[in-house]
C-alpha positions as MATLAB code, in Angstrom:
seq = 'XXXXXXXXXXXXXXXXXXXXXXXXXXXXXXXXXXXXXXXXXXXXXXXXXXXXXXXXXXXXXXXXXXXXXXXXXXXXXXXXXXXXXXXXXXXXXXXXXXXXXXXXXXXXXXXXXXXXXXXXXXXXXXXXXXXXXXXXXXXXXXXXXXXXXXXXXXXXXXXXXXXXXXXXXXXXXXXXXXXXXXXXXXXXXXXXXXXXXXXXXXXXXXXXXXXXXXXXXXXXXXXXXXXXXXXXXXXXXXXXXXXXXXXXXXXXXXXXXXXXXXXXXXXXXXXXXXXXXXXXXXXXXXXXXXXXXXXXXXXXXXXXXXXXXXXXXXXXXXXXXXXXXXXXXXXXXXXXXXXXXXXXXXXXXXXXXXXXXXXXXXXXXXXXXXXXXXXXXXXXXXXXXXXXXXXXXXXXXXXXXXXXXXXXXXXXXXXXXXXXXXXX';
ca = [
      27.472   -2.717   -5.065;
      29.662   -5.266   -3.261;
      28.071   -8.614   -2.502;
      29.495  -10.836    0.364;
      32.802  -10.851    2.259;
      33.172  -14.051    4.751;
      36.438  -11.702    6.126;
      34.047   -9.468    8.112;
      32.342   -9.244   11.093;
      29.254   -8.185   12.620;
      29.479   -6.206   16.065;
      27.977   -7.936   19.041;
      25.313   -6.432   20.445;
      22.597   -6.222   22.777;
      20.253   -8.793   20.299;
      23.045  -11.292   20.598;
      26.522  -12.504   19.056;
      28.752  -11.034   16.595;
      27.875  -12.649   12.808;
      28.831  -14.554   10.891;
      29.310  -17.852   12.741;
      27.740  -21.275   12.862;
      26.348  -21.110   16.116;
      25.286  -18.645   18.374;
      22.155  -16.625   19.202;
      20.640  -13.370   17.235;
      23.303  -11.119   16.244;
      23.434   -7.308   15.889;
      25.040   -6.235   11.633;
      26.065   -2.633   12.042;
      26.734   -1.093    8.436;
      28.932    0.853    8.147;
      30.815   -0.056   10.519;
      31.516   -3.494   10.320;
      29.750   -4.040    6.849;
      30.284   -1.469    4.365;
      26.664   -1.892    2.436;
      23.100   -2.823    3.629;
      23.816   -5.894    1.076;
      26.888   -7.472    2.453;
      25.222   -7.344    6.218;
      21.403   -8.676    4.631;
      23.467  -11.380    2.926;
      25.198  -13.121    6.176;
      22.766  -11.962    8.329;
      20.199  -14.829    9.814;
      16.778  -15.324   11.796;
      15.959  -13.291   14.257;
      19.415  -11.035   13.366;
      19.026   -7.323   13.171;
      20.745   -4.988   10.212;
      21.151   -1.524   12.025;
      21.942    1.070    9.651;
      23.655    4.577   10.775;
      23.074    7.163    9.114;
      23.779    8.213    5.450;
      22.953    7.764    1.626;
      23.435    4.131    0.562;
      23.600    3.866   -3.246;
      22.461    0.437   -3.395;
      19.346   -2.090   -4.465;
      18.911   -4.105   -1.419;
      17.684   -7.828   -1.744;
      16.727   -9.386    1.629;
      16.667  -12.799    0.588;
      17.078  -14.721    4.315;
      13.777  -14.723    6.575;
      13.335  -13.387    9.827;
      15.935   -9.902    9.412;
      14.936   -7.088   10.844;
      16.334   -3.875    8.551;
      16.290   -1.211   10.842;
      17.735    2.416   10.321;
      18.914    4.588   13.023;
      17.242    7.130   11.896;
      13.719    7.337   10.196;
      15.247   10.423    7.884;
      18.692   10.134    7.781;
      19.416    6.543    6.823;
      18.037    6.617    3.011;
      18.629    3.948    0.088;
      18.630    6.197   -2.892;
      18.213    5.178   -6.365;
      19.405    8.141   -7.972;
      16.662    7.397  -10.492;
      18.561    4.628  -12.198;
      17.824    1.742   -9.716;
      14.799   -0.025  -10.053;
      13.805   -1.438   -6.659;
      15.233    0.416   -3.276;
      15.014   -2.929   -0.761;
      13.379   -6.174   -2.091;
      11.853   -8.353    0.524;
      11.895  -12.082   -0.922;
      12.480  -13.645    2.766;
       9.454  -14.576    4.710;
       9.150  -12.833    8.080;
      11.085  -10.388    7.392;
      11.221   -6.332    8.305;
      12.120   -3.219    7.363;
      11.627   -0.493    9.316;
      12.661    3.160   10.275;
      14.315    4.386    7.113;
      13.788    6.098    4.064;
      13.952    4.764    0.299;
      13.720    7.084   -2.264;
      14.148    7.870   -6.284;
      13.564    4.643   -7.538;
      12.498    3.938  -11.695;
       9.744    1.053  -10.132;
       9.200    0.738   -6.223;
      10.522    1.823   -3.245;
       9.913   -1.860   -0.533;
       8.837   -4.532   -2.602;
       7.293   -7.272   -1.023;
       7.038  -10.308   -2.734;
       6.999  -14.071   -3.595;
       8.185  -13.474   -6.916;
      11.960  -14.437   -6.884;
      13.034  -13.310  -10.531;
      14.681  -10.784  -10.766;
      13.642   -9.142  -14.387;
      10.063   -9.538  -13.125;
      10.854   -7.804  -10.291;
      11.942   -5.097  -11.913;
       8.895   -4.869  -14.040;
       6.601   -4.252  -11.224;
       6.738   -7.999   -9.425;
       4.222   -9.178  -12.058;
       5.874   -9.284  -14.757;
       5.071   -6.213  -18.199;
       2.056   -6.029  -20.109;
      -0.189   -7.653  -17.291;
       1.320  -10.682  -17.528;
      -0.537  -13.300  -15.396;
       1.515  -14.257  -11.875;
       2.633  -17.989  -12.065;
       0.980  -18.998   -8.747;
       2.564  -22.267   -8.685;
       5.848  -20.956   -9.355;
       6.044  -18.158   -7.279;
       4.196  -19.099   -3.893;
       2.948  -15.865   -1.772;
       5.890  -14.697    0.449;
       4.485  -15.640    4.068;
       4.880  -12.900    6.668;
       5.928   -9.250    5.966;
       6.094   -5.852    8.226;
       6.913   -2.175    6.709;
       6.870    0.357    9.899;
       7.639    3.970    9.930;
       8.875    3.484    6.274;
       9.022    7.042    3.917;
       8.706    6.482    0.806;
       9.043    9.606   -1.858;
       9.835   10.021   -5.446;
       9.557    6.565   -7.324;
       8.452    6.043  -10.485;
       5.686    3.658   -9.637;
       4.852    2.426   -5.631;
       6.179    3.717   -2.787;
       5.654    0.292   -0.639;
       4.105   -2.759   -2.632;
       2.908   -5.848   -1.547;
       2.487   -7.695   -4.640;
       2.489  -11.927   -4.104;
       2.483  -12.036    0.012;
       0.253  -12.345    2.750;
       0.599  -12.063    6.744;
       1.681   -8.794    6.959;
       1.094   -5.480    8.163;
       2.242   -2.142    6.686;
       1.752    0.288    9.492;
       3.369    4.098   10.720;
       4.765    4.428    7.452;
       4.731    7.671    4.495;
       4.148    7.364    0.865;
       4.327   10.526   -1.661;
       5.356   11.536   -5.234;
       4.374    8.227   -6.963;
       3.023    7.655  -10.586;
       1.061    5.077   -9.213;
       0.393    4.745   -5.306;
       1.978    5.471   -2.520;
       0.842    1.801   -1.180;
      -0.250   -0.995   -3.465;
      -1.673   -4.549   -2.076;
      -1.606   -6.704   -5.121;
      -2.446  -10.785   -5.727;
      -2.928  -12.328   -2.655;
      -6.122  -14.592   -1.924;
      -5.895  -14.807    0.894;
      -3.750  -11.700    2.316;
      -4.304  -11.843    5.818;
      -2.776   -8.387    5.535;
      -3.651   -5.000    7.462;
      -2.186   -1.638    6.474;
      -3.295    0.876    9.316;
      -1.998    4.197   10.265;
      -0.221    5.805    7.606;
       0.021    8.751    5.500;
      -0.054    8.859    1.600;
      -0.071   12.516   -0.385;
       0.591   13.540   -3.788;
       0.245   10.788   -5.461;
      -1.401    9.373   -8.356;
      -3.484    7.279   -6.185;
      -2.930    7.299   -2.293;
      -3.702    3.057   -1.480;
      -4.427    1.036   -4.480;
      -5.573   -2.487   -4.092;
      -5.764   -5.263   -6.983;
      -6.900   -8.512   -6.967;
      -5.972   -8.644   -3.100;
      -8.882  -10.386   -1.143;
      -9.458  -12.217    2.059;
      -8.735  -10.787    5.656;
      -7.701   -7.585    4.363;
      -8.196   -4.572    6.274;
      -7.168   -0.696    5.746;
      -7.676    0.991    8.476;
      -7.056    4.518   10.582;
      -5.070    5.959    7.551;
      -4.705    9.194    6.186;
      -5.255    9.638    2.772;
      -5.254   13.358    1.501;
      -4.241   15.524   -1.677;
      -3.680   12.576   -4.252;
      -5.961   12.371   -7.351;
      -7.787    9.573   -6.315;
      -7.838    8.106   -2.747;
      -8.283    4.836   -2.749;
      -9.177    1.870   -5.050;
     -10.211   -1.271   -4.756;
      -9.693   -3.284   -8.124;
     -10.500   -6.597   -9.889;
      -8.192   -7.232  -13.416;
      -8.746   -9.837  -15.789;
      -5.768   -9.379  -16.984;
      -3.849  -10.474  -13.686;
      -4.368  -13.623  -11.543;
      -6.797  -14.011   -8.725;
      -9.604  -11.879   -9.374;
     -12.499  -11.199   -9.239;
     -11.029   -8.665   -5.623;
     -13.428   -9.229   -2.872;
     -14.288   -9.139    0.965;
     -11.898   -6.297    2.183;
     -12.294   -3.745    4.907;
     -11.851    0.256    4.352;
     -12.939    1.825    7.716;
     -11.870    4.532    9.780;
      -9.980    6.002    7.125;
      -9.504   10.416    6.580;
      -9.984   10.817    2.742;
      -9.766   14.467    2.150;
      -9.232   16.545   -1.112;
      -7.582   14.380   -3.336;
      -8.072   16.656   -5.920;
      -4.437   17.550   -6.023;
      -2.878   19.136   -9.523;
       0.925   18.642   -7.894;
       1.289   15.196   -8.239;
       1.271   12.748  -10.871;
      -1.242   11.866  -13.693;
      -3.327    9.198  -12.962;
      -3.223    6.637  -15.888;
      -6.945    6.337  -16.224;
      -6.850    9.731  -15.886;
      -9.028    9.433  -12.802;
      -9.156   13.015  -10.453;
     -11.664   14.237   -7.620;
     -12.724   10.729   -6.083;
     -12.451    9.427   -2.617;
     -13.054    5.537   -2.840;
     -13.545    3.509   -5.884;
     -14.264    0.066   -5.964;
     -13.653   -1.087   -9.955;
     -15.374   -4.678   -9.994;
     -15.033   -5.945   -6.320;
     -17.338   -8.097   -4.558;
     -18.391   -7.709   -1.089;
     -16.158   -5.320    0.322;
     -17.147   -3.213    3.423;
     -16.499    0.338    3.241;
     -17.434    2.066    6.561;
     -17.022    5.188    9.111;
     -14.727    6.904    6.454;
     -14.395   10.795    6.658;
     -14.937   11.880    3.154;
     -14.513   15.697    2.053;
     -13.662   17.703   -0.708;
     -13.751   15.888   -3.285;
     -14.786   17.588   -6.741;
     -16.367   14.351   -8.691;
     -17.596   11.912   -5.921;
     -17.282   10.375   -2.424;
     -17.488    7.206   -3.414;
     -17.705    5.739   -6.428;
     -18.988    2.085   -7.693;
     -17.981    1.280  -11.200;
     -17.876   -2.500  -13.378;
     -14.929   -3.143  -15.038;
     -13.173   -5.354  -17.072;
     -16.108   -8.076  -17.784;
     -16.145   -7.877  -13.579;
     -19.306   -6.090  -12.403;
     -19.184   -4.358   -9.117;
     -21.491   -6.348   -6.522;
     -22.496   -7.040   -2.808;
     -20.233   -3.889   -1.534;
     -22.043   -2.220    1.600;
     -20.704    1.529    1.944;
     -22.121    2.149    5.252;
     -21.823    5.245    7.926;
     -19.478    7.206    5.927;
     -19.361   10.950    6.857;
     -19.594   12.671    3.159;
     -19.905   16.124    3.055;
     -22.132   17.791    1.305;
     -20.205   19.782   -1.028;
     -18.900   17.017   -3.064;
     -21.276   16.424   -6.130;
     -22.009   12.801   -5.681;
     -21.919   11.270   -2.324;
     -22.436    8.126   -4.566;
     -21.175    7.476   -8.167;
     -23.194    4.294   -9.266;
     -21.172    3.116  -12.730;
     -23.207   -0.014  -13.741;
     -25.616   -2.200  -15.210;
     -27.682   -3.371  -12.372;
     -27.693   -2.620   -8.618;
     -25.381   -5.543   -8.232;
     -26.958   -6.035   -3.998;
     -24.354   -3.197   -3.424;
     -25.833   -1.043   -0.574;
     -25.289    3.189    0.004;
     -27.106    4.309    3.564;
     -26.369    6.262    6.395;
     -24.011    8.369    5.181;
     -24.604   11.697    5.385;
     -24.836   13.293    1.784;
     -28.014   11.861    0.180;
     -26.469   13.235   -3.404;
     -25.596   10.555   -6.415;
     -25.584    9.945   -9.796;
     -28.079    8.745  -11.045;
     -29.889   11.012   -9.135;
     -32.845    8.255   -8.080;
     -30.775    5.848   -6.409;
     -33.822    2.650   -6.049;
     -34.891    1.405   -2.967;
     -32.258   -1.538   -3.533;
     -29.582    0.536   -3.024;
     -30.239    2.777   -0.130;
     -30.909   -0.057    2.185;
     -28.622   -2.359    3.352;
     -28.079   -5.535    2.597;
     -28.381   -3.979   -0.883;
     -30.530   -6.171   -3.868;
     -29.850   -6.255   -7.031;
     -31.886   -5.385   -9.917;
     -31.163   -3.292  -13.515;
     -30.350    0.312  -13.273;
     -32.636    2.600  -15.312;
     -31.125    4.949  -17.990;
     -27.885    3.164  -18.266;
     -24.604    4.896  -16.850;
     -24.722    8.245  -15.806;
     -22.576   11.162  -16.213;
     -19.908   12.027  -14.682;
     -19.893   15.457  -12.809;
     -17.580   18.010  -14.613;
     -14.336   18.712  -13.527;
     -11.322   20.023  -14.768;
      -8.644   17.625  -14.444;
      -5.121   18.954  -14.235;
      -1.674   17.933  -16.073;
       0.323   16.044  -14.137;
       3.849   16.767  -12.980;
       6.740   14.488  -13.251;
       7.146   12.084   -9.912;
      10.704   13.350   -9.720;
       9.143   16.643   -9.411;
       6.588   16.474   -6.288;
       8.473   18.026   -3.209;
      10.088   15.944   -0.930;
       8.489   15.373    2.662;
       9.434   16.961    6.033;
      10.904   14.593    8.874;
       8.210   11.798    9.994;
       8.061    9.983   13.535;
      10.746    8.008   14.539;
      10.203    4.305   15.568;
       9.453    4.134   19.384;
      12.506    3.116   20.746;
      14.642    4.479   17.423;
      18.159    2.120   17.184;
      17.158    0.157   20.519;
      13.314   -1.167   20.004;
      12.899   -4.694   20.677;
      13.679   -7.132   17.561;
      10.206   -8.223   16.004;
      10.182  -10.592   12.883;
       7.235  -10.731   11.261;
       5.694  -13.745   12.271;
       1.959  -14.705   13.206;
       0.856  -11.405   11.417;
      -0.960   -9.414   11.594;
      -3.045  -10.452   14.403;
      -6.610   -9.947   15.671;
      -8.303   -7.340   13.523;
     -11.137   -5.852   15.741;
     -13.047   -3.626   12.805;
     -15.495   -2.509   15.056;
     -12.722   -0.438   17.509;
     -11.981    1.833   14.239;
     -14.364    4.488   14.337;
     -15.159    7.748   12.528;
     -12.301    9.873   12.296;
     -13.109   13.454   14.175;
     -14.428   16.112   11.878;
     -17.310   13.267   10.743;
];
């Protein structure tokens, strides 16, 4: 890809003056037509500037380095950055406040948006933390401040379809993730995220939302999570910085049949769950819709030297088909807490008295871990292979929507205005 060209110009625009320039207020980059790739405009472009993008295929790995760009694409599905499935990273977000927004990025060999903090590039490319689980240098790689991915669609890449891995303030909202090894969302190291991921849709994926080591003002909320092996997890790794995971928010969530045999293989091999929470510590999982799942609603499980404890799961809808409303993987009751909702089915079949009441206590679990429910777990299929997504909704306001940096994200989180999804 071409990098840079001080001989071109941006087109003025309703957001401001043309760019570059020394002076002046926020500009409006068109590519193609005054830069010839989403690089060369990202690269000149500054605060508060918007990158519009007509519509095409750009064969290109974006880096947004400056803060405060907005990447914006004329068209949710017809402006695509396409890896061809030998670029690692579709757009890289390494400058704080900034966007993207209303495009899609597909066929990647790591992640479709990255997110981060992490500034090297080789690291990047291994996931933003580096191979093998190596430890993120905290010091040297300070959290990117202030993120925002809206009416994103993400398909076909090799490991996350958007990935917030080393940043905080940010919201990931509107936005479509399918056809990922991994997940089709991942919030990763961040203590504390101030971070909110509401209304999206993930599907045939390994796992739909995966969360590691990502604690602290967290919330995932009013998504739709359906036909990927697992739904969501909720992980602490000793083998990665800043866990134990604690105090996040799941509520208000649809978390339906993910169960599905078209989509990748899990890499723990992990099928027919709704919510797992590997080793976190007070998290809050309420007014879910849980059905069809063919192992368990909701599952508790320690992990990695990190038991699982102080987690309420609290006015869930689970239906009563599934085999365990309640998968209890541990040693002791940890004070995690199970009531109100709906299926009274678990494993082990006695849940104690410190369980079904919340605050949950803790004492030892009799007759050790129990077993799982059977169920036949599919082959996977190749990520290149799941099918690629229909059109998704456009940004309000498409190629004209006001110019929002993200700054002072996300905002107030009310928890308590997410209720049940309908069918609970």
């Amino acid at each position: 890809m071409a990098l840079g060209s001080a001989a071109l110009t941006g087109c003025a625009g309703p957001h401001g003056t043309a760019r570059p320039g020394p002076t002046g207020g926020p500009a409006e980059l068109r590519v193609p037509a005054a830069y010839p790739t989403i690089q060369e405009a990202v690269d000149v472009a500054r605060s508060g500037d918007l990158v519009l993008v007509a519509p095409g295929v750009y064969k290109e790995e974006v880096q947004l380095r400056r803060p405060g760009v907005v990447l914006r694409g004329e068209s949710r599905d017809k402006v695509v950055v396409d890896g061809q499935f030998t670029r690692f990273n579709g757009i890289t977000v390494t400058g704080a406040g900034s966007v993207v927004e209303n495009l899609t990025v597909r066929n990647h060999l790591a992640n479709g948006v990255l997110f981060t903090g992490v500034t090297d590039r080789e690291l990047q490319r291994a996931g933003a933390g580096g191979s093998g689980y190596d430890p993120l240098d905290t010091a040297k790689f300070p959290a990117l401040g202030g993120f925002r991915a809206s009416y994103v669609t993400a398909h076909n890449n090799a490991l996350y379809g958007i990935y917030a891995f080393d940043a905080r303030d940010g919201v990931i909202e509107h936005s479509y993730g399918s056809g990922h090894s991994d997940s089709g969302i991942y919030v990763g190291q961040c203590d504390p995220c101030n971070t909110v991921v509401r209304h999206n849709t993930v599907e045939h994926n390994a796992i739909g939302i995966e969360v590691t080591n990502a604690s602290t003002h967290l919330a995932f909320v009013a998504n739709t999570v359906r036909a990927n092996r697992v739904g969501i997890t909720v992980n602490s790794n000793n083998l990665e910085a800043l866990g134990p995971q604690h105090d996040a928010a799941v509520v208000g969530n649809t978390v339906t049949g993910n169960n599905d045999a078209a989509s990748p293989e899990q890499a723990d091999g992990g099928f027919g769950v709704g919510i797992g929470i590997g080793g976190g510590t007070r998290n809050l999982v309420a007014r879910n819709l849980l059905r069809d799942h063919r192992v368990a609603a909701l599952r508790l499980q320690d992990v990695q030297g990190y038991p699982v404890r102080g987690n309420t799961l609290k006015d869930n809808a689970v239906d009563a088909r599934t085999p365990a409303g309640l998968l209890l993987e541990a040693a002791r009751t940890g004070g995690n807490c199970y009531e109100g909702n709906g299926s009274t089915r678990s494993l082990p079949a006695a849940l104690p008295p410190e369980v079904t009441r919340c605050p949950g206590r803790d004492t030892a679990l009799a007759g050790g871990r129990p077993r799982l429910p059977s169920a036949e777990v599919p082959p996977g299929i190749s990520f290149r292979e799941v099918a690629a997504p229909g059109p998704q909704p456009q940004l309000p306001g498409g190629a004209r929507a006001a110019v929002r940096p993200a700054h002072g994200l996300p905002g107030a989180v009310d928890l308590n205005a997410y209720r049940l999804p309908a069918g609970g």
